[in-house]
Amino acid sequence: MNHPSMTSSASKVNVESNPWQRFGGGPRVEPDATLIHRAIEAQAAVRPLAVAAEWQGQSITYGELNRQANRLAATLRQQGVATGDHVALFVERSIPMLVGLLAVLKVGAAYIPQHVRITPAAQLRHIMAVAQVRVVLTLSELAQMIPLTTQQHCIHLDEFIRTDSVASDELNTAGAMSSPESLCFVLFTSGTTGVPNGVRVTQRNVCNILLTEPGNLGMRPGLKVGQILNIAFDMAAWEILGCLAHGATLLIRGQDIGQTAEQCDVLIATPSILATLDPVRCRQVKVVALAGEPCPQALAERWSAFCTFYNACGPTETTIVNTMQHYQGGGALTIGKPTPNNTVYVLDDAGQLCGPGEQGEMWAGGDGVTAGYLGNPELTAERYRPDPFLGHGRMMFRTRDLGRWTAQGELEHLGRVDDQVKVRGFRVELDSVSAALESAPNCERAVTLKFDSRHLVAFVYPATTDVEAARNCCEARLAYYCVPSLIIAVEAIPLTLRGKVDKRLLLEWAVAHQAENARTQQPVQA
């Protein structure tokens, strides 16, 4: 993308006529707090006996959560943790996890969450090295899985809580010099080279989405919020911090996601996870928010019929989500409008603003834009650029998502730049193929992948989907080169540990299917 062209065009921006000025900017709203842990502390002060979280038959009140976090914060200071440091939160879902998370924020440090049982030791080692971690918070049964060096100290959160003999809350954390620009957490996302990149998320970033509407999802005392996602996934912060900042009760799941979901009032998930749940058994759910991958229309219709349904979008680098649509059924499913204090620019290849109906690449600006990648200034410079529209030193982020504005001022998500593939010399958008397949009767989900330079392969769910009917729908709506050569009906769409479609495994299935076809002399169609 030609950034000098984009910069020079910014000086000509007409405030009244340009798309981002008309509907590319979210409303200006002041969050209720500038530090997310202060919002949690406020709930503890007002409702100390309210239940903050439940997990495997155990519970903890807001008052006790705050007191235990104060104790741990004092211990962290004794271990030399200071404002601006990084503390590893290498745990699994539990109540002690919440104590550790809150304590780190109280000392002005940033926590780095990882689910130890499912994260390779080599990746944990890489994270600790990049973040210069000196203190690791974990659980006693997980400690042996963490590759510590002699420079690192480990605190077992469960044992720390059990040895509590302090009856009062005299430990004071007011000395922590946090500011809205202080880091709240660092999330390591999958890098294109296979090396995870640490996204630096600030307190301002977090408060902006969690403490304003609609990102607060109506969370309030008396409601139950599910904690079902991988704790290293940015949307888990939406569950955890969002719930605690608003005084609701966090239901931390065990092995059975459905069992927890059925008890929730507020549910945050990826479309792939939500598709595994039975809406008939989840009638207590009042609010659902989806993000992380495209949402099938049928899924949105099914859940929006009985609860408030949000379809949202935004990479980790823009803090959880930066656009949301309140979908009420029967209309166009989009990713909505920018959330408060955020902006979205749809730009063409020359960096010029696109008008309604024109496809371009989405760049994100405003208070959700994070502080770049930890220890990787080159990648930060590549993906984050000065925002010529907001100016004043603000930055914007290249999302690599394709989109266009509707006439109503909402954003249509048209897939990833990475999902535009060449097949037989033609450019194909994989999400468009999946959408065409999903229009077939009884097809609830479709995933399309590039198999090789000449072929696409698609997977449709459920297994009872009429493959030929799906193929016919695709042929009727798209050019011949967009029609998958192989369509496989499956009993389930496999998911990664973060709840998204496992495309690598699907390609392995396609290879196995092709091998079986070859064995039975049924080659893939040319």
Coordinates of C-alpha atoms in Angstrom, one line a residue:
M1 CA 0.0 0.0 0.0
N2 CA 1.3 3.4 -1.0
H3 CA 1.5 5.3 2.3
P4 CA 3.0 8.6 1.0
S5 CA 0.0 8.8 -1.3
M6 CA -2.3 8.2 1.6
T7 CA -0.6 10.8 3.8
S8 CA -0.7 13.4 1.1
S9 CA -4.4 12.8 0.5
A10 CA -5.1 13.3 4.2
S11 CA -4.4 17.0 3.9
K12 CA -7.3 17.2 1.4
V13 CA -9.8 15.4 3.6
N14 CA -13.2 17.1 3.5
V15 CA -14.8 16.7 6.9
E16 CA -18.3 16.6 5.4
S17 CA -17.8 14.3 2.4
N18 CA -15.3 11.6 3.3
P19 CA -16.6 8.2 4.4
W20 CA -14.7 7.9 7.6
Q21 CA -16.0 11.3 8.7
R22 CA -19.6 10.3 7.8
F23 CA -19.7 7.0 9.6
G24 CA -16.2 5.6 10.1
G25 CA -15.7 7.1 13.5
G26 CA -17.4 5.6 16.6
P27 CA -19.1 8.0 19.1
R28 CA -16.9 9.9 21.6
V29 CA -17.6 8.4 25.0
E30 CA -15.6 8.7 28.3
P31 CA -15.1 5.3 30.0
D32 CA -16.2 5.0 33.6
A33 CA -12.6 4.4 34.7
T34 CA -9.1 4.8 33.3
L35 CA -7.6 1.7 35.0
I36 CA -9.5 -1.6 34.7
H37 CA -8.4 -2.8 38.1
R38 CA -9.7 0.3 39.7
A39 CA -13.2 -0.6 38.3
I40 CA -12.8 -4.0 39.9
E41 CA -11.7 -2.5 43.2
A42 CA -14.8 -0.3 43.1
Q43 CA -17.0 -3.3 42.8
A44 CA -15.3 -4.9 45.8
A45 CA -15.8 -1.7 47.9
V46 CA -19.5 -1.5 47.1
R47 CA -20.4 -5.2 47.1
P48 CA -17.7 -7.1 49.1
L49 CA -20.0 -10.1 49.7
A50 CA -21.1 -10.5 46.1
V51 CA -19.8 -13.6 44.4
A52 CA -17.1 -12.7 41.9
A53 CA -16.4 -16.1 40.5
E54 CA -17.5 -19.8 40.7
W55 CA -15.3 -22.7 39.6
Q56 CA -15.7 -26.5 40.3
G57 CA -18.0 -26.0 43.3
Q58 CA -15.8 -23.2 44.8
S59 CA -16.5 -19.5 44.9
I60 CA -14.9 -16.3 45.9
T61 CA -16.5 -12.9 46.8
Y62 CA -15.4 -9.6 45.5
G63 CA -14.1 -8.6 48.9
E64 CA -12.0 -11.8 49.3
L65 CA -10.7 -11.5 45.7
N66 CA -9.5 -8.0 46.3
R67 CA -8.0 -8.9 49.7
Q68 CA -6.1 -11.8 48.3
A69 CA -4.9 -9.8 45.3
N70 CA -3.6 -7.1 47.7
R71 CA -1.7 -9.8 49.7
L72 CA -0.1 -11.1 46.5
A73 CA 0.6 -7.6 45.2
A74 CA 2.7 -7.0 48.3
T75 CA 4.6 -10.2 47.7
L76 CA 5.2 -9.3 44.1
R77 CA 6.7 -6.0 45.3
Q78 CA 8.9 -7.9 47.7
Q79 CA 10.1 -10.0 44.7
G80 CA 11.1 -6.8 42.9
V81 CA 8.2 -6.5 40.5
A82 CA 7.8 -2.9 39.6
T83 CA 5.6 -0.7 37.4
G84 CA 6.1 -1.5 33.8
D85 CA 7.4 -5.1 34.4
H86 CA 5.9 -8.2 32.8
V87 CA 4.7 -11.1 35.0
A88 CA 3.9 -14.5 33.5
L89 CA 0.5 -15.9 34.4
F90 CA 1.1 -19.5 33.3
V91 CA -2.0 -21.2 34.7
E92 CA -5.2 -22.8 33.7
R93 CA -8.8 -21.7 34.4
S94 CA -9.3 -21.3 38.1
I95 CA -10.1 -18.9 40.9
P96 CA -6.4 -18.5 41.8
M97 CA -5.8 -17.3 38.2
L98 CA -8.1 -14.3 39.0
V99 CA -6.1 -13.5 42.1
G100 CA -2.9 -13.5 40.2
L101 CA -4.2 -11.4 37.3
L102 CA -5.6 -8.7 39.6
A103 CA -2.5 -8.6 41.8
V104 CA -0.2 -8.0 38.7
L105 CA -2.4 -5.0 37.7
K106 CA -2.3 -3.6 41.2
V107 CA 1.5 -3.3 41.1
G108 CA 1.4 -1.5 37.7
A109 CA 2.7 -4.5 35.8
A110 CA 1.3 -6.4 32.8
Y111 CA 0.3 -10.0 32.9
I112 CA 1.1 -12.5 30.2
P113 CA -1.5 -15.3 30.2
Q114 CA -0.8 -18.8 28.9
H115 CA -2.6 -22.1 29.4
V116 CA 0.3 -24.3 30.5
R117 CA -1.2 -27.7 29.7
I118 CA -1.6 -26.8 26.0
T119 CA 1.3 -24.5 25.4
P120 CA 4.6 -26.2 24.3
A121 CA 7.5 -25.6 26.7
A122 CA 9.5 -24.1 23.8
Q123 CA 6.9 -21.4 23.4
L124 CA 6.8 -20.7 27.1
R125 CA 10.5 -20.3 27.1
H126 CA 10.3 -17.9 24.1
I127 CA 7.7 -15.8 25.8
M128 CA 9.7 -15.5 29.0
A129 CA 12.8 -14.5 27.1
V130 CA 11.2 -11.9 25.0
A131 CA 9.3 -10.4 27.9
Q132 CA 12.2 -10.6 30.3
V133 CA 10.1 -12.3 32.9
R134 CA 11.5 -12.7 36.4
V135 CA 8.4 -13.8 38.2
V136 CA 6.0 -16.6 37.1
L137 CA 2.6 -17.1 38.7
T138 CA 1.3 -20.6 38.3
L139 CA -0.5 -23.5 40.1
S140 CA 1.4 -26.1 42.1
E141 CA 0.4 -29.0 39.8
L142 CA 1.6 -27.1 36.7
A143 CA 5.0 -25.9 38.0
Q144 CA 7.0 -28.9 36.6
M145 CA 5.8 -28.0 33.1
I146 CA 7.4 -24.6 33.1
P147 CA 11.0 -24.3 31.8
L148 CA 12.3 -21.9 34.5
T149 CA 15.8 -20.5 34.5
T150 CA 17.8 -19.7 37.6
Q151 CA 16.9 -16.0 37.1
Q152 CA 13.2 -16.7 37.4
H153 CA 11.1 -17.2 40.6
C154 CA 7.8 -19.1 40.6
I155 CA 4.8 -18.4 43.0
H156 CA 2.2 -21.2 43.3
L157 CA -1.1 -19.3 43.5
D158 CA -3.1 -22.1 45.0
E159 CA -0.6 -22.6 47.8
F160 CA -0.3 -18.9 48.4
I161 CA -4.1 -18.6 49.0
R162 CA -4.1 -21.6 51.2
T163 CA -1.5 -20.2 53.5
D164 CA -3.4 -17.0 54.1
S165 CA -3.6 -16.2 57.8
V166 CA -4.4 -12.4 57.5
A167 CA -7.9 -11.5 58.6
S168 CA -7.8 -7.9 57.6
D169 CA -7.3 -6.0 54.4
E170 CA -4.6 -3.7 55.6
L171 CA -2.3 -4.2 52.6
N172 CA -2.2 -1.1 50.5
T173 CA -1.4 -1.0 46.8
A174 CA -1.8 2.8 46.2
G175 CA 1.8 3.1 45.5
A176 CA 1.6 1.6 42.0
M177 CA 2.1 4.3 39.4
S178 CA -0.2 3.0 36.7
S179 CA -1.5 5.3 34.0
P180 CA -3.9 4.8 31.1
E181 CA -0.8 4.2 28.9
S182 CA 0.5 1.5 31.2
L183 CA 0.4 -2.0 29.8
C184 CA -2.5 -4.2 31.1
F185 CA -1.5 -7.4 29.4
V186 CA 0.6 -8.9 26.6
L187 CA -1.0 -11.4 24.4
F188 CA 1.2 -13.7 22.2
T189 CA -0.5 -14.4 18.9
S190 CA 0.6 -16.8 16.2
G191 CA 3.2 -15.2 13.9
T192 CA 3.4 -15.8 10.2
T193 CA 6.9 -17.3 10.7
G194 CA 5.7 -19.6 13.4
V195 CA 7.2 -17.5 16.2
P196 CA 4.5 -15.9 18.4
N197 CA 4.3 -12.1 18.6
G198 CA 3.5 -10.3 21.8
V199 CA 0.8 -7.6 21.4
R200 CA 1.1 -4.9 24.0
V201 CA -2.3 -3.9 25.3
T202 CA -2.7 -0.8 27.4
Q203 CA -5.1 0.1 30.2
R204 CA -6.6 2.8 27.9
N205 CA -7.2 0.1 25.3
V206 CA -9.0 -2.2 27.7
C207 CA -11.1 0.4 29.5
N208 CA -12.2 1.8 26.1
I209 CA -13.9 -1.4 24.9
L210 CA -15.0 -2.9 28.3
L211 CA -16.3 0.2 30.0
T212 CA -18.4 1.7 27.2
E213 CA -21.5 0.5 25.3
P214 CA -21.9 -1.8 23.5
G215 CA -18.6 -3.5 24.6
N216 CA -19.8 -3.8 28.2
L217 CA -22.5 -6.2 26.9
G218 CA -24.9 -5.0 29.6
M219 CA -22.9 -6.9 32.3
R220 CA -24.0 -5.9 35.8
P221 CA -24.4 -7.3 39.3
G222 CA -26.7 -10.3 39.4
L223 CA -25.7 -11.6 35.9
K224 CA -23.5 -14.6 35.2
V225 CA -20.8 -14.4 32.6
G226 CA -19.1 -17.5 31.1
Q227 CA -15.4 -17.9 31.1
I228 CA -15.1 -20.6 28.4
L229 CA -12.3 -19.4 26.2
N230 CA -8.6 -20.1 26.2
I231 CA -7.0 -17.6 28.7
A232 CA -4.3 -16.7 26.1
F233 CA -7.0 -15.5 23.7
D234 CA -7.8 -11.8 23.7
M235 CA -11.6 -12.5 24.0
A236 CA -10.9 -14.2 27.4
A237 CA -10.1 -10.7 28.7
W238 CA -13.5 -9.6 27.5
E239 CA -15.0 -12.4 29.7
I240 CA -12.8 -12.0 32.8
L241 CA -12.1 -8.2 33.1
G242 CA -15.4 -7.3 31.6
C243 CA -17.3 -9.4 34.1
L244 CA -15.3 -8.3 37.2
A245 CA -15.3 -4.6 36.3
H246 CA -19.1 -4.6 36.2
G247 CA -19.8 -6.7 39.3
A248 CA -21.2 -9.7 37.6
T249 CA -20.3 -13.4 38.5
L250 CA -17.8 -15.2 36.4
L251 CA -18.6 -18.9 35.7
I252 CA -15.3 -20.6 35.0
R253 CA -15.8 -23.7 33.0
G254 CA -14.4 -27.1 33.4
Q255 CA -14.2 -29.7 30.6
D256 CA -17.8 -29.2 29.5
I257 CA -18.4 -25.9 27.8
G258 CA -22.1 -26.6 27.3
Q259 CA -22.7 -27.2 31.0
T260 CA -21.3 -23.7 31.8
A261 CA -23.0 -22.0 28.9
E262 CA -26.4 -23.3 30.0
Q263 CA -26.1 -21.3 33.3
C264 CA -24.9 -18.1 31.7
D265 CA -26.6 -14.8 31.1
V266 CA -23.8 -13.4 29.0
L267 CA -21.8 -15.6 26.6
I268 CA -18.7 -14.5 24.6
A269 CA -17.5 -17.0 22.0
T270 CA -16.2 -17.7 18.5
P271 CA -18.8 -18.8 15.9
S272 CA -17.2 -22.2 15.9
I273 CA -17.6 -22.7 19.6
L274 CA -21.2 -21.3 19.6
A275 CA -22.1 -23.8 16.8
T276 CA -21.3 -26.7 19.2
L277 CA -23.9 -25.5 21.7
D278 CA -27.6 -26.3 21.8
P279 CA -29.6 -23.0 21.9
V280 CA -32.6 -24.9 23.2
R281 CA -30.6 -25.7 26.4
C282 CA -29.2 -22.1 26.7
R283 CA -32.4 -20.2 27.1
Q284 CA -31.0 -18.4 30.2
V285 CA -28.6 -16.6 27.9
K286 CA -29.6 -13.0 27.5
V287 CA -26.6 -11.7 25.5
V288 CA -24.2 -13.3 23.0
A289 CA -21.2 -11.7 21.5
L290 CA -19.3 -13.4 18.7
A291 CA -15.9 -12.6 17.1
G292 CA -12.7 -14.2 15.9
E293 CA -14.0 -15.5 12.6
P294 CA -16.9 -15.0 10.1
C295 CA -20.3 -15.8 11.5
P296 CA -22.6 -18.0 9.4
Q297 CA -26.0 -16.3 8.8
A298 CA -27.9 -19.4 10.0
L299 CA -26.1 -19.3 13.4
A300 CA -26.9 -15.6 13.9
E301 CA -30.5 -16.2 13.1
R302 CA -30.8 -19.1 15.5
W303 CA -29.4 -17.2 18.5
S304 CA -30.7 -13.7 17.8
A305 CA -34.2 -15.2 17.9
F306 CA -34.2 -15.3 21.7
C307 CA -31.3 -13.1 22.9
T308 CA -29.4 -9.9 22.2
F309 CA -26.9 -10.9 19.6
Y310 CA -23.7 -9.0 18.7
N311 CA -21.5 -9.9 15.7
A312 CA -18.1 -8.2 16.2
C313 CA -14.7 -8.0 14.6
G314 CA -11.2 -6.9 15.4
P315 CA -7.8 -8.4 15.7
T316 CA -5.8 -8.5 18.9
E317 CA -3.9 -5.4 17.9
T318 CA -7.1 -3.3 18.1
T319 CA -8.0 -4.7 21.5
I320 CA -10.5 -7.5 21.4
V321 CA -13.0 -6.0 18.9
N322 CA -13.4 -2.5 17.4
T323 CA -16.6 -3.0 15.4
M324 CA -19.9 -4.5 16.6
Q325 CA -23.4 -5.0 15.1
H326 CA -26.5 -5.7 17.2
Y327 CA -28.1 -8.2 14.9
Q328 CA -31.8 -8.5 15.3
G329 CA -32.5 -11.1 12.7
G330 CA -33.9 -11.1 9.2
G331 CA -31.5 -8.4 7.8
A332 CA -28.0 -8.2 6.6
L333 CA -25.4 -9.6 8.9
T334 CA -22.4 -7.3 9.1
I335 CA -19.6 -6.5 11.5
G336 CA -21.4 -3.3 12.4
K337 CA -20.0 0.1 13.2
P338 CA -16.8 1.3 15.0
T339 CA -17.1 1.1 18.8
P340 CA -16.7 4.2 20.9
N341 CA -13.5 6.3 20.4
N342 CA -12.4 4.0 17.5
T343 CA -12.2 4.6 13.8
V344 CA -12.1 2.4 10.7
Y345 CA -10.8 3.4 7.3
V346 CA -11.5 1.4 4.2
L347 CA -8.5 2.1 1.9
D348 CA -7.7 1.1 -1.7
D349 CA -4.3 -0.1 -2.9
A350 CA -3.1 3.5 -3.2
G351 CA -4.1 4.3 0.3
Q352 CA -7.2 6.4 -0.7
L353 CA -10.4 6.3 1.2
C354 CA -13.0 4.1 -0.4
G355 CA -16.6 5.2 -0.8
P356 CA -19.7 3.1 0.2
G357 CA -19.9 -0.1 -1.8
E358 CA -16.2 0.0 -2.7
Q359 CA -14.0 -2.9 -1.5
G360 CA -10.8 -2.0 0.3
E361 CA -8.5 -3.0 3.2
M362 CA -9.6 -2.0 6.6
W363 CA -7.2 0.0 8.8
A364 CA -8.1 0.7 12.4
G365 CA -7.5 3.9 14.4
G366 CA -8.5 5.4 17.7
D367 CA -8.2 4.4 21.4
G368 CA -8.3 0.6 20.6
V369 CA -5.0 0.6 18.7
T370 CA -2.5 -1.2 20.9
A371 CA 1.1 -0.2 21.6
G372 CA 2.8 -2.5 19.1
Y373 CA 4.7 -5.7 19.4
L374 CA 6.9 -6.6 22.3
G375 CA 10.6 -6.6 21.3
N376 CA 9.8 -6.4 17.6
P377 CA 10.1 -2.9 16.3
E378 CA 10.4 -4.0 12.7
L379 CA 7.0 -5.7 12.7
T380 CA 5.5 -2.8 14.6
A381 CA 6.7 -0.4 12.0
E382 CA 5.3 -2.6 9.2
R383 CA 1.8 -3.0 10.7
Y384 CA 1.3 0.2 12.7
R385 CA 1.5 3.5 10.9
P386 CA 0.9 7.2 11.8
D387 CA -2.8 8.0 11.4
P388 CA -3.1 10.8 8.8
F389 CA -6.8 11.2 9.5
L390 CA -6.7 11.7 13.3
G391 CA -3.2 13.2 13.3
H392 CA -1.7 14.4 16.6
G393 CA 0.7 11.5 16.8
R394 CA -2.1 8.9 16.7
M395 CA -1.4 5.5 15.2
M396 CA -3.5 3.2 13.0
F397 CA -3.2 -0.5 12.5
R398 CA -3.4 -2.5 9.2
T399 CA -5.9 -5.3 10.0
R400 CA -5.4 -7.2 6.7
D401 CA -9.2 -7.6 6.6
L402 CA -11.1 -6.7 3.4
G403 CA -14.3 -4.7 3.8
R404 CA -16.7 -2.1 2.4
W405 CA -19.2 0.3 3.8
T406 CA -22.9 -0.2 3.2
A407 CA -25.1 2.7 2.5
Q408 CA -26.3 2.5 6.1
G409 CA -22.8 3.0 7.4
E410 CA -22.1 -0.5 8.5
L411 CA -19.1 -2.6 7.5
E412 CA -19.3 -5.8 5.5
H413 CA -16.4 -8.2 6.2
L414 CA -15.2 -9.6 2.9
G415 CA -12.5 -11.9 4.2
R416 CA -8.8 -11.7 4.9
V417 CA -6.2 -10.4 2.5
D418 CA -4.5 -13.7 3.2
D419 CA -7.7 -15.6 2.2
Q420 CA -7.7 -14.1 -1.3
V421 CA -6.1 -16.9 -3.3
K422 CA -5.2 -17.6 -6.9
V423 CA -6.7 -20.7 -8.5
R424 CA -6.1 -21.4 -12.2
G425 CA -4.9 -17.8 -12.4
F426 CA -8.1 -16.3 -11.1
R427 CA -8.5 -14.5 -7.8
V428 CA -10.9 -16.2 -5.4
E429 CA -12.2 -15.0 -2.0
L430 CA -12.6 -18.1 0.1
D431 CA -15.2 -16.7 2.4
S432 CA -17.5 -15.9 -0.5
V433 CA -17.3 -19.5 -1.6
S434 CA -18.2 -20.7 1.9
A435 CA -21.1 -18.3 2.1
A436 CA -22.4 -19.7 -1.2
L437 CA -22.2 -23.2 0.1
E438 CA -24.0 -22.2 3.3
S439 CA -27.0 -21.1 1.3
A440 CA -27.7 -24.8 0.6
P441 CA -30.6 -26.3 2.5
N442 CA -29.6 -27.6 6.0
C443 CA -26.0 -26.5 5.6
E444 CA -25.0 -24.8 8.8
R445 CA -21.3 -24.2 8.2
A446 CA -18.9 -24.3 5.4
V447 CA -15.1 -23.9 5.3
T448 CA -13.3 -23.4 1.9
L449 CA -9.5 -23.8 1.5
K450 CA -7.0 -23.8 -1.3
F451 CA -5.9 -27.3 -2.0
D452 CA -3.3 -26.6 -4.7
S453 CA -2.9 -24.2 -7.6
R454 CA -5.8 -25.6 -9.5
H455 CA -8.3 -26.8 -6.8
L456 CA -10.3 -25.7 -3.9
V457 CA -11.6 -28.0 -1.3
A458 CA -14.6 -27.3 1.0
F459 CA -16.0 -28.9 4.1
V460 CA -19.7 -28.6 4.9
Y461 CA -21.5 -29.3 8.2
P462 CA -23.5 -31.3 9.3
A463 CA -22.7 -34.6 7.7
T464 CA -26.2 -34.9 6.4
T465 CA -25.7 -31.9 4.1
D466 CA -26.5 -32.6 0.5
V467 CA -23.1 -32.1 -1.1
E468 CA -24.6 -31.9 -4.7
A469 CA -27.1 -29.3 -3.6
A470 CA -24.3 -27.3 -2.0
R471 CA -22.3 -27.5 -5.2
N472 CA -25.3 -26.4 -7.2
C473 CA -25.7 -23.3 -5.0
C474 CA -22.1 -22.5 -5.5
E475 CA -22.3 -22.9 -9.3
A476 CA -25.4 -20.7 -9.4
R477 CA -23.8 -17.8 -7.5
L478 CA -20.2 -17.9 -8.4
A479 CA -17.9 -18.2 -11.4
Y480 CA -16.8 -21.8 -12.4
Y481 CA -13.3 -21.4 -11.0
C482 CA -14.8 -20.6 -7.5
V483 CA -16.6 -24.0 -7.3
P484 CA -14.6 -26.4 -5.1
S485 CA -13.4 -29.5 -6.8
L486 CA -14.0 -31.5 -3.7
I487 CA -16.8 -31.0 -1.1
I488 CA -16.7 -33.2 2.0
A489 CA -19.6 -33.4 4.5
V490 CA -18.3 -33.8 8.0
E491 CA -19.7 -34.6 11.4
A492 CA -17.9 -31.7 13.0
I493 CA -15.7 -28.8 12.1
P494 CA -12.4 -29.2 14.0
L495 CA -11.3 -26.3 16.2
T496 CA -8.0 -25.0 17.4
L497 CA -7.2 -24.5 21.1
R498 CA -8.5 -20.9 20.7
G499 CA -11.8 -22.0 19.3
K500 CA -11.3 -21.2 15.7
V501 CA -11.4 -23.5 12.7
D502 CA -8.4 -25.8 12.5
K503 CA -7.6 -25.3 8.8
R504 CA -4.4 -27.3 9.0
L505 CA -6.2 -30.4 10.2
L506 CA -8.9 -29.9 7.5
L507 CA -6.2 -29.9 4.8
E508 CA -4.9 -33.1 6.3
W509 CA -8.4 -34.6 6.0
A510 CA -8.5 -33.4 2.4
V511 CA -5.2 -35.2 1.6
A512 CA -6.4 -38.4 3.2
H513 CA -9.7 -38.1 1.3
Q514 CA -7.8 -37.7 -1.9
A515 CA -5.6 -40.7 -1.2
E516 CA -8.7 -42.8 -0.5
N517 CA -10.2 -41.6 -3.8
A518 CA -7.1 -42.5 -5.6
R519 CA -7.1 -45.9 -4.0
T520 CA -10.6 -46.5 -5.2
Q521 CA -9.9 -44.8 -8.6
Q522 CA -12.1 -41.8 -7.9
P523 CA -9.7 -38.9 -8.6
V524 CA -10.4 -35.3 -7.7
Q525 CA -12.2 -33.6 -10.6
A526 CA -10.0 -31.4 -12.8

